[in-house]
CSV table of C-alpha atoms in Angstrom, one decimal:
chain,number,residue,atom,x,y,z
A,1,MET,CA,7.2,-2.4,10.9
A,2,ILE,CA,11.1,-2.5,11.7
A,3,ASP,CA,12.9,-5.2,12.9
A,4,ARG,CA,13.3,-4.6,16.5
A,5,THR,CA,16.5,-6.0,16.8
A,6,LEU,CA,18.2,-3.4,14.5
A,7,LEU,CA,16.4,-0.2,16.3
A,8,ARG,CA,18.4,-1.8,19.3
A,9,GLU,CA,21.3,-2.7,17.5
A,10,GLN,CA,22.3,-0.2,15.5
A,11,PRO,CA,20.0,3.0,16.3
A,12,GLU,CA,22.3,5.3,14.0
A,13,THR,CA,22.0,3.4,11.3
A,14,VAL,CA,17.6,4.0,12.0
A,15,ARG,CA,18.0,7.6,12.9
A,16,GLU,CA,20.4,8.2,9.7
A,17,ALA,CA,17.9,7.0,8.1
A,18,LEU,CA,14.7,8.4,9.2
A,19,ASP,CA,16.7,11.6,9.0
A,20,HIS,CA,17.0,11.1,5.4
A,21,ARG,CA,12.8,11.1,5.1
A,22,GLY,CA,12.6,14.0,6.5
A,23,ASP,CA,10.7,12.2,10.0
A,24,ASP,CA,11.2,14.0,13.0
A,25,ILE,CA,10.6,10.5,15.2
A,26,ASP,CA,11.8,10.3,19.3
A,27,LEU,CA,13.6,7.5,19.0
A,28,ASP,CA,15.5,7.9,22.4
A,29,SER,CA,12.0,7.5,23.8
A,30,LEU,CA,11.7,4.2,21.8
A,31,ILE,CA,15.0,2.9,22.8
A,32,ASP,CA,14.6,3.8,26.4
A,33,LEU,CA,11.0,1.7,26.1
A,34,ASP,CA,12.7,-1.1,24.6
A,35,GLU,CA,15.8,-1.0,27.3
A,36,ARG,CA,13.0,-1.2,29.6
A,37,TRP,CA,10.9,-4.0,28.6
A,38,ARG,CA,13.8,-6.1,28.5
A,39,GLU,CA,14.9,-5.4,32.0
A,40,LEU,CA,11.1,-6.5,32.8
A,41,LYS,CA,11.3,-9.4,31.0
A,42,ALA,CA,14.5,-10.3,32.3
A,43,ARG,CA,13.7,-9.3,35.9
A,44,GLY,CA,10.2,-11.5,35.3
A,45,ASP,CA,13.0,-15.2,34.1
A,46,LYS,CA,14.6,-14.7,37.2
A,47,LEU,CA,11.8,-14.9,39.4
A,48,ARG,CA,10.1,-17.6,38.1
A,49,HIS,CA,13.7,-19.2,37.9
A,50,GLU,CA,13.4,-18.8,41.6
A,51,ARG,CA,10.0,-20.4,42.1
A,52,ASN,CA,10.6,-23.3,40.0
A,53,GLU,CA,13.1,-24.2,42.3
A,54,ILE,CA,11.4,-23.3,45.1
A,55,THR,CA,8.3,-25.2,44.1
A,56,ASP,CA,11.4,-28.2,43.7
A,57,ARG,CA,12.3,-27.9,47.4
A,58,ILE,CA,9.1,-27.9,48.5
A,59,GLY,CA,8.8,-31.7,47.0
A,60,GLU,CA,11.7,-32.6,48.5
A,61,LEU,CA,10.9,-30.9,51.8
A,62,VAL,CA,7.9,-32.9,52.0
A,63,ALA,CA,9.6,-36.6,51.4
A,64,ASP,CA,11.7,-35.7,54.4
A,65,GLY,CA,8.8,-34.9,56.6
A,66,LYS,CA,10.3,-31.5,57.4
A,67,ASP,CA,7.0,-29.1,57.5
A,68,GLU,CA,7.7,-26.3,59.1
A,69,GLU,CA,10.3,-25.3,56.2
A,70,ARG,CA,8.3,-26.6,53.7
A,71,GLU,CA,5.1,-24.3,55.1
A,72,ALA,CA,8.0,-20.9,54.5
A,73,ALA,CA,8.8,-22.5,51.2
A,74,ILE,CA,5.3,-22.2,49.9
A,75,GLU,CA,5.1,-18.6,51.6
A,76,GLU,CA,7.4,-17.4,49.8
A,77,SER,CA,6.1,-19.0,46.6
A,78,LYS,CA,3.4,-17.6,46.6
A,79,GLU,CA,4.7,-13.9,47.4
A,80,LEU,CA,7.7,-14.7,44.3
A,81,LYS,CA,4.0,-15.4,42.6
A,82,ALA,CA,2.6,-12.4,43.3
A,83,GLU,CA,5.9,-10.4,42.0
A,84,ILE,CA,5.8,-12.7,39.1
A,85,GLU,CA,2.5,-11.1,38.4
A,86,ALA,CA,3.2,-7.2,38.8
A,87,VAL,CA,6.5,-7.6,37.1
A,88,GLU,CA,4.7,-9.4,34.0
A,89,ALA,CA,1.9,-6.8,33.7
A,90,GLU,CA,4.0,-3.8,33.5
A,91,ALA,CA,6.1,-5.8,31.1
A,92,THR,CA,3.4,-6.9,28.8
A,93,GLU,CA,2.0,-3.4,29.6
A,94,LEU,CA,5.2,-2.2,28.1
A,95,ARG,CA,5.4,-4.1,25.5
A,96,ASP,CA,2.1,-3.2,23.7
A,97,GLU,CA,3.3,0.5,24.2
A,98,LEU,CA,6.6,0.1,23.1
A,99,ASP,CA,4.7,-2.2,19.5
A,100,GLU,CA,2.4,0.5,19.1
A,101,ARG,CA,4.9,2.9,18.5
A,102,LEU,CA,7.2,-0.1,16.8
A,103,LEU,CA,4.0,0.6,13.9
A,104,GLU,CA,4.4,4.3,13.7
A,105,ILE,CA,8.0,4.3,12.3
A,106,PRO,CA,8.2,4.3,8.9
A,107,GLN,CA,10.4,2.0,6.6
A,108,LEU,CA,14.0,2.4,5.9
A,109,PRO,CA,15.3,3.2,2.8
A,110,HIS,CA,17.1,1.3,0.6
A,111,GLU,CA,20.9,2.4,0.1
A,112,SER,CA,20.3,3.0,-3.7
A,113,VAL,CA,17.7,5.0,-2.8
A,114,PRO,CA,18.2,8.9,-4.0
A,115,ILE,CA,18.0,11.5,-0.8
A,116,GLY,CA,16.2,14.3,-1.3
A,117,ASP,CA,14.1,16.3,0.6
A,118,ASP,CA,10.8,15.9,-1.4
A,119,GLU,CA,9.3,15.1,-5.0
A,120,SER,CA,11.1,17.9,-6.8
A,121,ASP,CA,14.2,15.4,-6.3
A,122,ASN,CA,13.0,13.2,-7.2
A,123,VAL,CA,15.5,11.4,-10.5
A,124,GLU,CA,14.0,10.7,-14.1
A,125,ASP,CA,15.7,7.6,-15.4
A,126,ARG,CA,13.7,7.0,-18.6
A,127,ARG,CA,11.2,7.8,-20.9
A,128,TRP,CA,8.8,5.9,-23.6
A,129,GLY,CA,7.1,6.7,-27.0
A,130,PHE,CA,8.3,10.1,-27.4
A,131,ASP,CA,10.2,9.5,-30.5
A,132,ASP,CA,7.4,8.9,-32.0
A,133,LEU,CA,4.4,10.8,-31.3
A,134,ARG,CA,0.4,10.7,-32.4
A,135,ALA,CA,-0.9,14.2,-34.3
A,136,VAL,CA,-2.8,15.5,-31.3
A,137,PRO,CA,-4.9,18.9,-31.5
A,138,GLY,CA,-3.2,22.2,-31.5
A,139,ASP,CA,-5.5,22.4,-28.2
A,140,VAL,CA,-6.3,19.6,-26.2
A,141,VAL,CA,-9.7,19.6,-24.8
A,142,PRO,CA,-8.8,18.6,-21.1
A,143,HIS,CA,-10.8,15.3,-20.6
A,144,TYR,CA,-13.7,17.1,-18.1
A,145,ASP,CA,-14.0,19.0,-20.3
A,146,LEU,CA,-14.6,16.9,-23.4
A,147,GLY,CA,-15.8,14.2,-21.1
A,148,GLU,CA,-18.7,16.2,-20.1
A,149,ASP,CA,-19.8,17.3,-24.3
A,150,MET,CA,-19.7,13.6,-25.0
A,151,ASP,CA,-22.1,13.0,-21.9
A,152,ILE,CA,-19.2,9.9,-21.0
A,153,ILE,CA,-18.2,11.9,-17.4
A,154,ASP,CA,-20.8,13.4,-15.6
A,155,GLU,CA,-19.1,14.8,-12.4
A,156,GLU,CA,-21.8,16.9,-11.7
A,157,ARG,CA,-24.3,13.4,-11.0
A,158,GLY,CA,-22.5,11.7,-9.0
A,159,ALA,CA,-21.8,14.2,-6.4
A,160,LYS,CA,-25.2,14.9,-6.1
A,161,THR,CA,-26.3,11.0,-5.8
A,162,THR,CA,-22.6,11.0,-3.3
A,163,GLY,CA,-20.8,13.7,-3.1
A,164,SER,CA,-18.1,15.6,-4.3
A,165,GLY,CA,-15.1,13.3,-6.1
A,166,PHE,CA,-17.2,10.4,-7.5
A,167,TYR,CA,-18.1,10.1,-10.8
A,168,PHE,CA,-20.7,8.2,-13.5
A,169,LEU,CA,-19.0,6.9,-16.3
A,170,LYS,CA,-22.0,6.9,-19.1
A,171,GLY,CA,-22.0,5.1,-22.8
A,172,ASP,CA,-18.1,4.5,-24.1
A,173,GLY,CA,-17.3,6.0,-21.1
A,174,ALA,CA,-18.1,2.8,-19.3
A,175,ARG,CA,-17.0,0.8,-21.9
A,176,LEU,CA,-13.6,2.2,-22.3
A,177,GLU,CA,-13.0,1.5,-18.5
A,178,HIS,CA,-14.2,-1.9,-18.7
A,179,ALA,CA,-12.3,-2.6,-21.5
A,180,LEU,CA,-9.2,-1.5,-20.0
A,181,ILE,CA,-10.2,-3.8,-16.4
A,182,GLN,CA,-10.1,-6.6,-18.6
A,183,PHE,CA,-7.7,-5.9,-20.7
A,184,MET,CA,-5.5,-5.3,-17.8
A,185,LEU,CA,-6.4,-8.8,-16.5
A,186,ASP,CA,-4.9,-10.8,-19.4
A,187,VAL,CA,-1.5,-9.0,-20.4
A,188,HIS,CA,-0.9,-9.8,-16.9
A,189,ARG,CA,-1.8,-13.5,-17.0
A,190,GLU,CA,0.4,-13.7,-19.5
A,191,GLN,CA,3.0,-12.4,-17.6
A,192,GLY,CA,2.1,-15.1,-14.7
A,193,TYR,CA,-0.2,-13.8,-12.3
A,194,VAL,CA,-3.1,-15.8,-10.4
A,195,ASP,CA,-6.4,-13.1,-10.6
A,196,ILE,CA,-7.9,-12.8,-6.7
A,197,VAL,CA,-11.7,-11.4,-6.1
A,198,PRO,CA,-10.7,-10.4,-3.0
A,199,PRO,CA,-13.3,-9.0,-0.1
A,200,VAL,CA,-13.9,-5.0,0.0
A,201,PRO,CA,-14.6,-4.0,2.7
A,202,ILE,CA,-11.2,-5.6,5.0
A,203,THR,CA,-10.8,-5.5,9.3
A,204,SER,CA,-8.9,-3.2,10.9
A,205,GLU,CA,-6.2,-6.3,11.7
A,206,SER,CA,-5.8,-6.1,7.8
A,207,MET,CA,-5.2,-2.2,7.2
A,208,ARG,CA,-2.8,-2.8,10.3
A,209,GLY,CA,-0.8,-5.7,8.9
A,210,THR,CA,-0.2,-4.0,5.7
A,211,GLY,CA,0.2,-0.5,7.0
A,212,GLN,CA,-2.2,1.7,6.6
A,213,LEU,CA,-3.3,1.8,9.6
A,214,PRO,CA,-3.1,3.8,12.3
A,215,LYS,CA,-1.0,6.6,9.9
A,216,PHE,CA,-3.7,6.6,7.3
A,217,ALA,CA,-6.6,6.5,9.8
A,218,ASP,CA,-8.0,10.3,8.2
A,219,ASP,CA,-7.9,9.0,4.3
A,220,ALA,CA,-9.9,6.1,4.5
A,221,TYR,CA,-13.3,5.3,4.7
A,222,ARG,CA,-14.6,3.4,8.0
A,223,LEU,CA,-17.8,1.5,8.2
A,224,GLY,CA,-19.9,1.8,11.2
A,225,GLY,CA,-17.3,4.8,13.1
A,226,ARG,CA,-15.8,7.3,13.1
A,227,ASN,CA,-12.4,7.8,11.4
A,228,ASP,CA,-10.9,9.7,14.8
A,229,GLU,CA,-13.3,7.1,17.6
A,230,PRO,CA,-10.9,4.0,19.1
A,231,TYR,CA,-11.5,1.2,16.4
A,232,GLU,CA,-11.8,-2.8,17.1
A,233,ASP,CA,-9.4,-4.9,15.8
A,234,ASP,CA,-12.5,-6.6,13.4
A,235,ASP,CA,-14.3,-3.3,12.9
A,236,LEU,CA,-14.5,-3.0,8.7
A,237,TRP,CA,-13.1,-0.1,6.6
A,238,LEU,CA,-13.5,-0.1,2.9
A,239,CYS,CA,-10.7,-1.3,0.2
A,240,PRO,CA,-8.3,1.4,0.1
A,241,THR,CA,-6.0,-0.8,-2.6
A,242,ALA,CA,-6.5,-4.3,-3.2
A,243,GLU,CA,-2.9,-4.6,-1.7
A,244,VAL,CA,-4.5,-5.1,1.2
A,245,PRO,CA,-6.9,-7.6,1.3
A,246,VAL,CA,-4.4,-9.8,-1.0
A,247,THR,CA,-1.2,-9.3,0.9
A,248,ASN,CA,-3.4,-11.0,4.0
A,249,MET,CA,-4.1,-13.9,2.4
A,250,TYR,CA,-1.3,-15.6,4.2
A,251,ALA,CA,-1.5,-13.6,7.2
A,252,ASP,CA,0.0,-15.5,9.6
A,253,ASP,CA,0.4,-18.7,7.5
A,254,ILE,CA,3.9,-19.9,6.5
A,255,LEU,CA,4.1,-20.3,2.7
A,256,LEU,CA,7.7,-22.9,1.0
A,257,THR,CA,9.9,-22.1,-0.8
A,258,ASP,CA,8.5,-23.8,-3.3
A,259,ASP,CA,5.6,-21.3,-3.8
A,260,LEU,CA,7.9,-19.0,-4.3
A,261,PRO,CA,7.4,-16.8,-5.9
A,262,LEU,CA,4.0,-15.6,-5.3
A,263,LYS,CA,2.1,-13.7,-8.0
A,264,HIS,CA,-1.3,-12.2,-6.9
A,265,GLN,CA,-3.8,-9.6,-9.0
A,266,ALA,CA,-6.9,-8.2,-8.7
A,267,TYR,CA,-9.3,-5.8,-10.1
A,268,THR,CA,-11.6,-4.0,-7.5
A,269,PRO,CA,-12.7,-0.6,-6.6
A,270,ASN,CA,-10.1,1.6,-4.3
A,271,PHE,CA,-11.9,4.4,-1.3
A,272,ARG,CA,-9.5,7.0,-0.2
A,273,ARG,CA,-10.6,10.2,1.7
A,274,GLU,CA,-7.7,12.4,0.3
A,275,ALA,CA,-8.5,15.9,-0.6
A,276,GLY,CA,-8.5,17.1,-4.0
A,277,GLU,CA,-4.9,19.1,-4.8
A,278,HIS,CA,-5.8,23.1,-6.0
A,279,GLY,CA,-6.3,23.8,-9.9
A,280,THR,CA,-7.1,21.3,-12.1
A,281,GLU,CA,-7.3,18.6,-9.7
A,282,THR,CA,-11.0,19.6,-8.3
A,283,ARG,CA,-12.1,18.7,-11.8
A,284,GLY,CA,-11.9,15.4,-13.7
A,285,ILE,CA,-11.6,11.9,-12.4
A,286,VAL,CA,-7.7,12.4,-11.8
A,287,ARG,CA,-7.9,12.3,-8.0
A,288,VAL,CA,-11.3,11.3,-6.8
A,289,HIS,CA,-12.5,9.5,-4.5
A,290,GLN,CA,-13.5,6.4,-5.6
A,291,PHE,CA,-11.2,4.6,-8.5
A,292,ASN,CA,-10.6,1.4,-10.1
A,293,LYS,CA,-7.2,-0.7,-10.5
A,294,VAL,CA,-6.0,-3.4,-11.0
A,295,GLU,CA,-3.0,-4.5,-8.1
A,296,LEU,CA,0.2,-6.7,-8.6
A,297,VAL,CA,0.9,-8.4,-5.8
A,298,ASN,CA,4.0,-10.4,-5.1
A,299,PHE,CA,5.1,-13.0,-2.2
A,300,VAL,CA,9.0,-13.5,-2.5
A,301,GLU,CA,12.7,-15.1,-1.0
A,302,PRO,CA,14.6,-11.8,1.0
A,303,ALA,CA,17.4,-12.4,-1.9
A,304,GLU,CA,15.1,-11.8,-4.8
A,305,SER,CA,13.1,-9.0,-3.9
A,306,TYR,CA,14.8,-6.0,-5.7
A,307,ASP,CA,14.8,-7.9,-8.5
A,308,ARG,CA,12.0,-8.7,-8.5
A,309,LEU,CA,10.9,-5.0,-8.3
A,310,GLU,CA,12.7,-4.3,-11.7
A,311,THR,CA,10.8,-7.2,-13.2
A,312,LEU,CA,7.4,-5.9,-12.0
A,313,LEU,CA,8.3,-2.5,-13.1
A,314,GLY,CA,8.9,-4.3,-16.8
A,315,GLU,CA,5.7,-6.1,-16.1
A,316,ALA,CA,3.3,-2.5,-15.3
A,317,GLU,CA,5.2,-1.1,-18.3
A,318,GLU,CA,3.7,-3.6,-20.7
A,319,VAL,CA,0.4,-1.9,-20.3
A,320,LEU,CA,1.6,1.0,-21.0
A,321,ARG,CA,3.8,0.4,-23.7
A,322,ARG,CA,0.7,-1.8,-25.7
A,323,LEU,CA,-1.6,0.9,-25.8
A,324,ASP,CA,0.8,3.0,-27.0
A,325,LEU,CA,1.1,5.8,-24.3
A,326,PRO,CA,4.0,8.0,-24.0
A,327,TYR,CA,5.1,7.7,-20.1
A,328,ARG,CA,8.6,8.3,-18.0
A,329,VAL,CA,9.8,6.1,-15.3
A,330,LEU,CA,11.1,7.6,-12.2
A,331,GLU,CA,12.8,6.7,-9.2
A,332,LEU,CA,11.6,8.5,-5.3
A,333,CYS,CA,14.0,10.1,-3.2
A,334,THR,CA,13.7,9.3,0.4
A,335,GLY,CA,12.3,12.0,1.0
A,336,ASP,CA,9.5,10.9,-1.5
A,337,LEU,CA,9.6,7.2,-0.4
A,338,GLY,CA,5.4,6.0,0.5
A,339,PHE,CA,5.5,5.1,4.4
A,340,LYS,CA,6.0,1.0,4.2
A,341,ALA,CA,8.5,1.5,1.1
A,342,THR,CA,11.7,0.3,1.2
A,343,LYS,CA,12.4,1.4,-2.7
A,344,GLN,CA,9.6,2.8,-5.4
A,345,ILE,CA,9.5,3.4,-8.6
A,346,ASP,CA,7.1,5.4,-10.1
A,347,LEU,CA,5.1,5.5,-13.7
A,348,GLU,CA,3.6,8.6,-15.3
A,349,VAL,CA,1.8,8.2,-18.4
A,350,TRP,CA,1.5,11.7,-20.7
A,351,ALA,CA,-1.5,13.6,-20.1
A,352,PRO,CA,-1.3,16.7,-23.0
A,353,ALA,CA,-4.1,18.7,-22.1
A,354,ASP,CA,-3.1,20.7,-19.0
A,355,ASP,CA,0.2,22.4,-19.3
A,356,MET,CA,1.7,22.6,-16.0
A,357,ASP,CA,5.7,23.8,-14.5
A,358,ASP,CA,6.9,19.8,-14.2
A,359,GLY,CA,5.5,18.9,-17.1
A,360,PRO,CA,7.2,18.5,-20.1
A,361,ASP,CA,8.2,20.0,-23.5
A,362,GLU,CA,5.7,19.2,-25.5
A,363,GLY,CA,3.4,20.7,-23.0
A,364,GLY,CA,0.9,18.9,-20.9
A,365,ARG,CA,1.5,17.2,-17.4
A,366,TRP,CA,2.8,14.1,-16.1
A,367,LEU,CA,0.0,11.5,-14.1
A,368,GLU,CA,1.5,8.4,-11.5
A,369,VAL,CA,-0.6,5.4,-12.9
A,370,SER,CA,1.8,2.9,-10.7
A,371,THR,CA,4.4,3.1,-7.7
A,372,ALA,CA,6.2,-0.8,-8.4
A,373,SER,CA,7.1,-0.8,-4.2
A,374,ASN,CA,9.9,-2.9,-2.8
A,375,PHE,CA,8.5,-3.7,1.1
A,376,GLU,CA,11.3,-6.1,2.1
A,377,ASP,CA,10.0,-8.2,5.4
A,378,PHE,CA,7.5,-4.2,6.8
A,379,GLN,CA,4.5,-5.9,5.7
A,380,ALA,CA,5.6,-9.2,6.4
A,381,ARG,CA,6.6,-8.7,10.2
A,382,ARG,CA,3.0,-6.6,10.7
A,383,ALA,CA,1.2,-9.3,9.2
A,384,GLY,CA,3.2,-12.0,10.4
A,385,LEU,CA,3.6,-13.3,6.7
A,386,ARG,CA,6.6,-16.3,6.4
A,387,TYR,CA,7.7,-18.7,4.5
A,388,ARG,CA,10.2,-21.8,5.4
A,389,PRO,CA,13.2,-21.9,3.2
A,390,GLU,CA,13.8,-25.7,4.1
A,391,ARG,CA,11.2,-28.4,5.4
A,392,HIS,CA,13.2,-28.5,8.4
A,393,GLU,CA,14.6,-25.2,8.5
A,394,SER,CA,13.5,-22.0,11.0
A,395,ALA,CA,10.0,-20.0,9.3
A,396,GLU,CA,11.7,-16.3,8.0
A,397,TYR,CA,10.5,-13.7,6.9
A,398,LEU,CA,9.0,-12.3,3.9
A,399,HIS,CA,8.9,-9.7,0.9
A,400,THR,CA,6.4,-8.5,-0.3
A,401,LEU,CA,6.2,-5.7,-3.4
A,402,ASN,CA,3.2,-4.5,-5.1
A,403,ALA,CA,2.7,-2.2,-7.9
A,404,SER,CA,-0.3,-0.7,-10.3
A,405,GLY,CA,-1.2,-2.3,-13.0
A,406,VAL,CA,-2.1,0.2,-14.0
A,407,ALA,CA,-4.7,2.9,-12.6
A,408,ILE,CA,-7.9,3.3,-14.8
A,409,PRO,CA,-8.8,6.3,-14.0
A,410,ARG,CA,-5.9,8.1,-14.7
A,411,VAL,CA,-4.7,6.0,-17.9
A,412,MET,CA,-8.2,7.0,-19.2
A,413,VAL,CA,-8.0,10.6,-19.1
A,414,ALA,CA,-4.4,9.9,-20.5
A,415,ILE,CA,-6.8,8.6,-23.6
A,416,LEU,CA,-9.2,11.5,-23.6
A,417,GLU,CA,-6.5,13.4,-24.1
A,418,TYR,CA,-3.6,11.5,-26.7
A,419,TYR,CA,-5.9,10.1,-28.7
A,420,GLN,CA,-8.4,13.2,-29.1
A,421,ASN,CA,-8.6,13.7,-32.8
A,422,GLU,CA,-9.1,17.6,-34.5
A,423,ASP,CA,-13.1,16.2,-35.1
A,424,GLY,CA,-13.5,16.0,-31.4
A,425,THR,CA,-13.8,12.6,-31.5
A,426,VAL,CA,-11.3,10.0,-29.3
A,427,THR,CA,-9.6,7.2,-31.1
A,428,VAL,CA,-10.0,3.6,-29.5
A,429,PRO,CA,-6.5,2.5,-29.0
A,430,GLU,CA,-5.6,-0.6,-30.8
A,431,ALA,CA,-5.6,-2.7,-28.0
A,432,LEU,CA,-8.5,-1.9,-26.7
A,433,ARG,CA,-10.7,-2.4,-29.8
A,434,PRO,CA,-11.8,-6.3,-29.5
A,435,TYR,CA,-12.8,-5.5,-25.6
A,436,MET,CA,-15.1,-2.9,-27.3
A,437,GLY,CA,-16.3,-4.9,-30.1
A,438,GLY,CA,-13.8,-3.4,-32.6
A,439,GLN,CA,-15.2,-0.1,-32.0
A,440,GLU,CA,-12.1,2.5,-33.5
A,441,ARG,CA,-13.8,6.1,-32.7
A,442,ILE,CA,-15.6,7.6,-29.5
A,443,GLU,CA,-18.4,9.9,-30.3
A,444,GLY,CA,-20.2,10.8,-27.8
A,445,HIS,CA,-23.8,10.3,-27.0
A,446,GLU,CA,-27.0,13.2,-27.0
A,447,LYS,CA,-27.6,13.8,-23.4
A,448,VAL,CA,-30.9,13.5,-21.7
A,449,GLY,CA,-33.2,15.5,-19.5
A,450,GLU,CA,-34.7,19.5,-20.0
A,451,SER,CA,-31.1,20.7,-18.9
A,452,ALA,CA,-29.9,19.6,-21.9
A,453,LEU,CA,-32.2,21.7,-24.2
A,454,GLY,CA,-31.2,24.5,-21.4
A,455,ALA,CA,-34.4,24.4,-20.4
A,456,GLY,CA,-32.9,24.1,-16.4
A,457,GLU,CA,-34.0,21.6,-13.7
A,458,ARG,CA,-37.3,20.0,-13.5
A,459,GLU,CA,-39.3,21.7,-10.7
């Protein structure tokens, strides 16, 4: 959440920043709520001070034997106690309401973020790999058709067992995914990341700490309840990203300067209800409800977070470079920033099969595979993530950053399309061959069952 003091002392700065994001939030009522809470708190403090003075006076009256005055002071103390309880109860109610309202305010964009309305105003920074493209077939087969023909991606059976947006990987498809996972983990270990295997179910409190709740409740998979029903702090949700459990590892902890920067990586399955978009997004594995990825989470001192953002971006880029996959770097504008981030930079890999209006001149489309994000102290305030600059100094909020390192299904799409050959096979990128037993090509498998023979479904 944003700093309450900033809202209190620089409301116009907050208002302008939210306007750049395109968010329509009633700040005036929020500021009024904060003022009412502060007035009640000050009144409660004043009443408590008065009662303490009366308590001291009662002791003096007892010592002086002034019983009548003592009884009057005791009665006055009781009345003050009742008034204090009423004032503090109202103040607590306002504070809780204020806290809930603050949870709904997004992070404020960094001054360096380009101002824009939506993704069309994002700024392309650079491209990599287009000066030396490999030869691809004249008509690249989209990954969803190729995967079905090769019998390495089975969306139909995924939908049958679980529902639309779920799929099976089979044979070399599964091997390719396993290879990508281990390859990515190895790359990031070289970069100094410590491996984490986190829990997959996570609490509402953890989801709130990283900013998934309350805003994105409808996108998550809740265990044991409907998404539109009230939830408790200890209710469980399926992990939407390893960012949530890994960041919350240190909730309400105090780290030391010597601990920072702290770099963790975690591979997890991730679950999101987000609906598929129009056209080709409803086919294939670009936008699905369950997907695997390696997540990079950083905890740093505030003064270092923007340098770390650039380094983090480079750490994610290294995966694409070693796979020799062409990509571009895109700086997100204010209107396209995520709820929690003050600055974000996308990595979009090139998938040459499906031509899109915003694709490169070579045809095909861009697929986002990583977003390097700086949250500054937004998550730290929500989750209680602090560090102590020096052992004798007060603890301060640290900064958190994260990036996918990278999203595995979309990288698989890029490999199946960019490394496709005229004969319908797929060349395995050299960097992955040690993880696939030296295999150089994916040729597919014979399908099984009567349906493979065109005989229809079994009776």
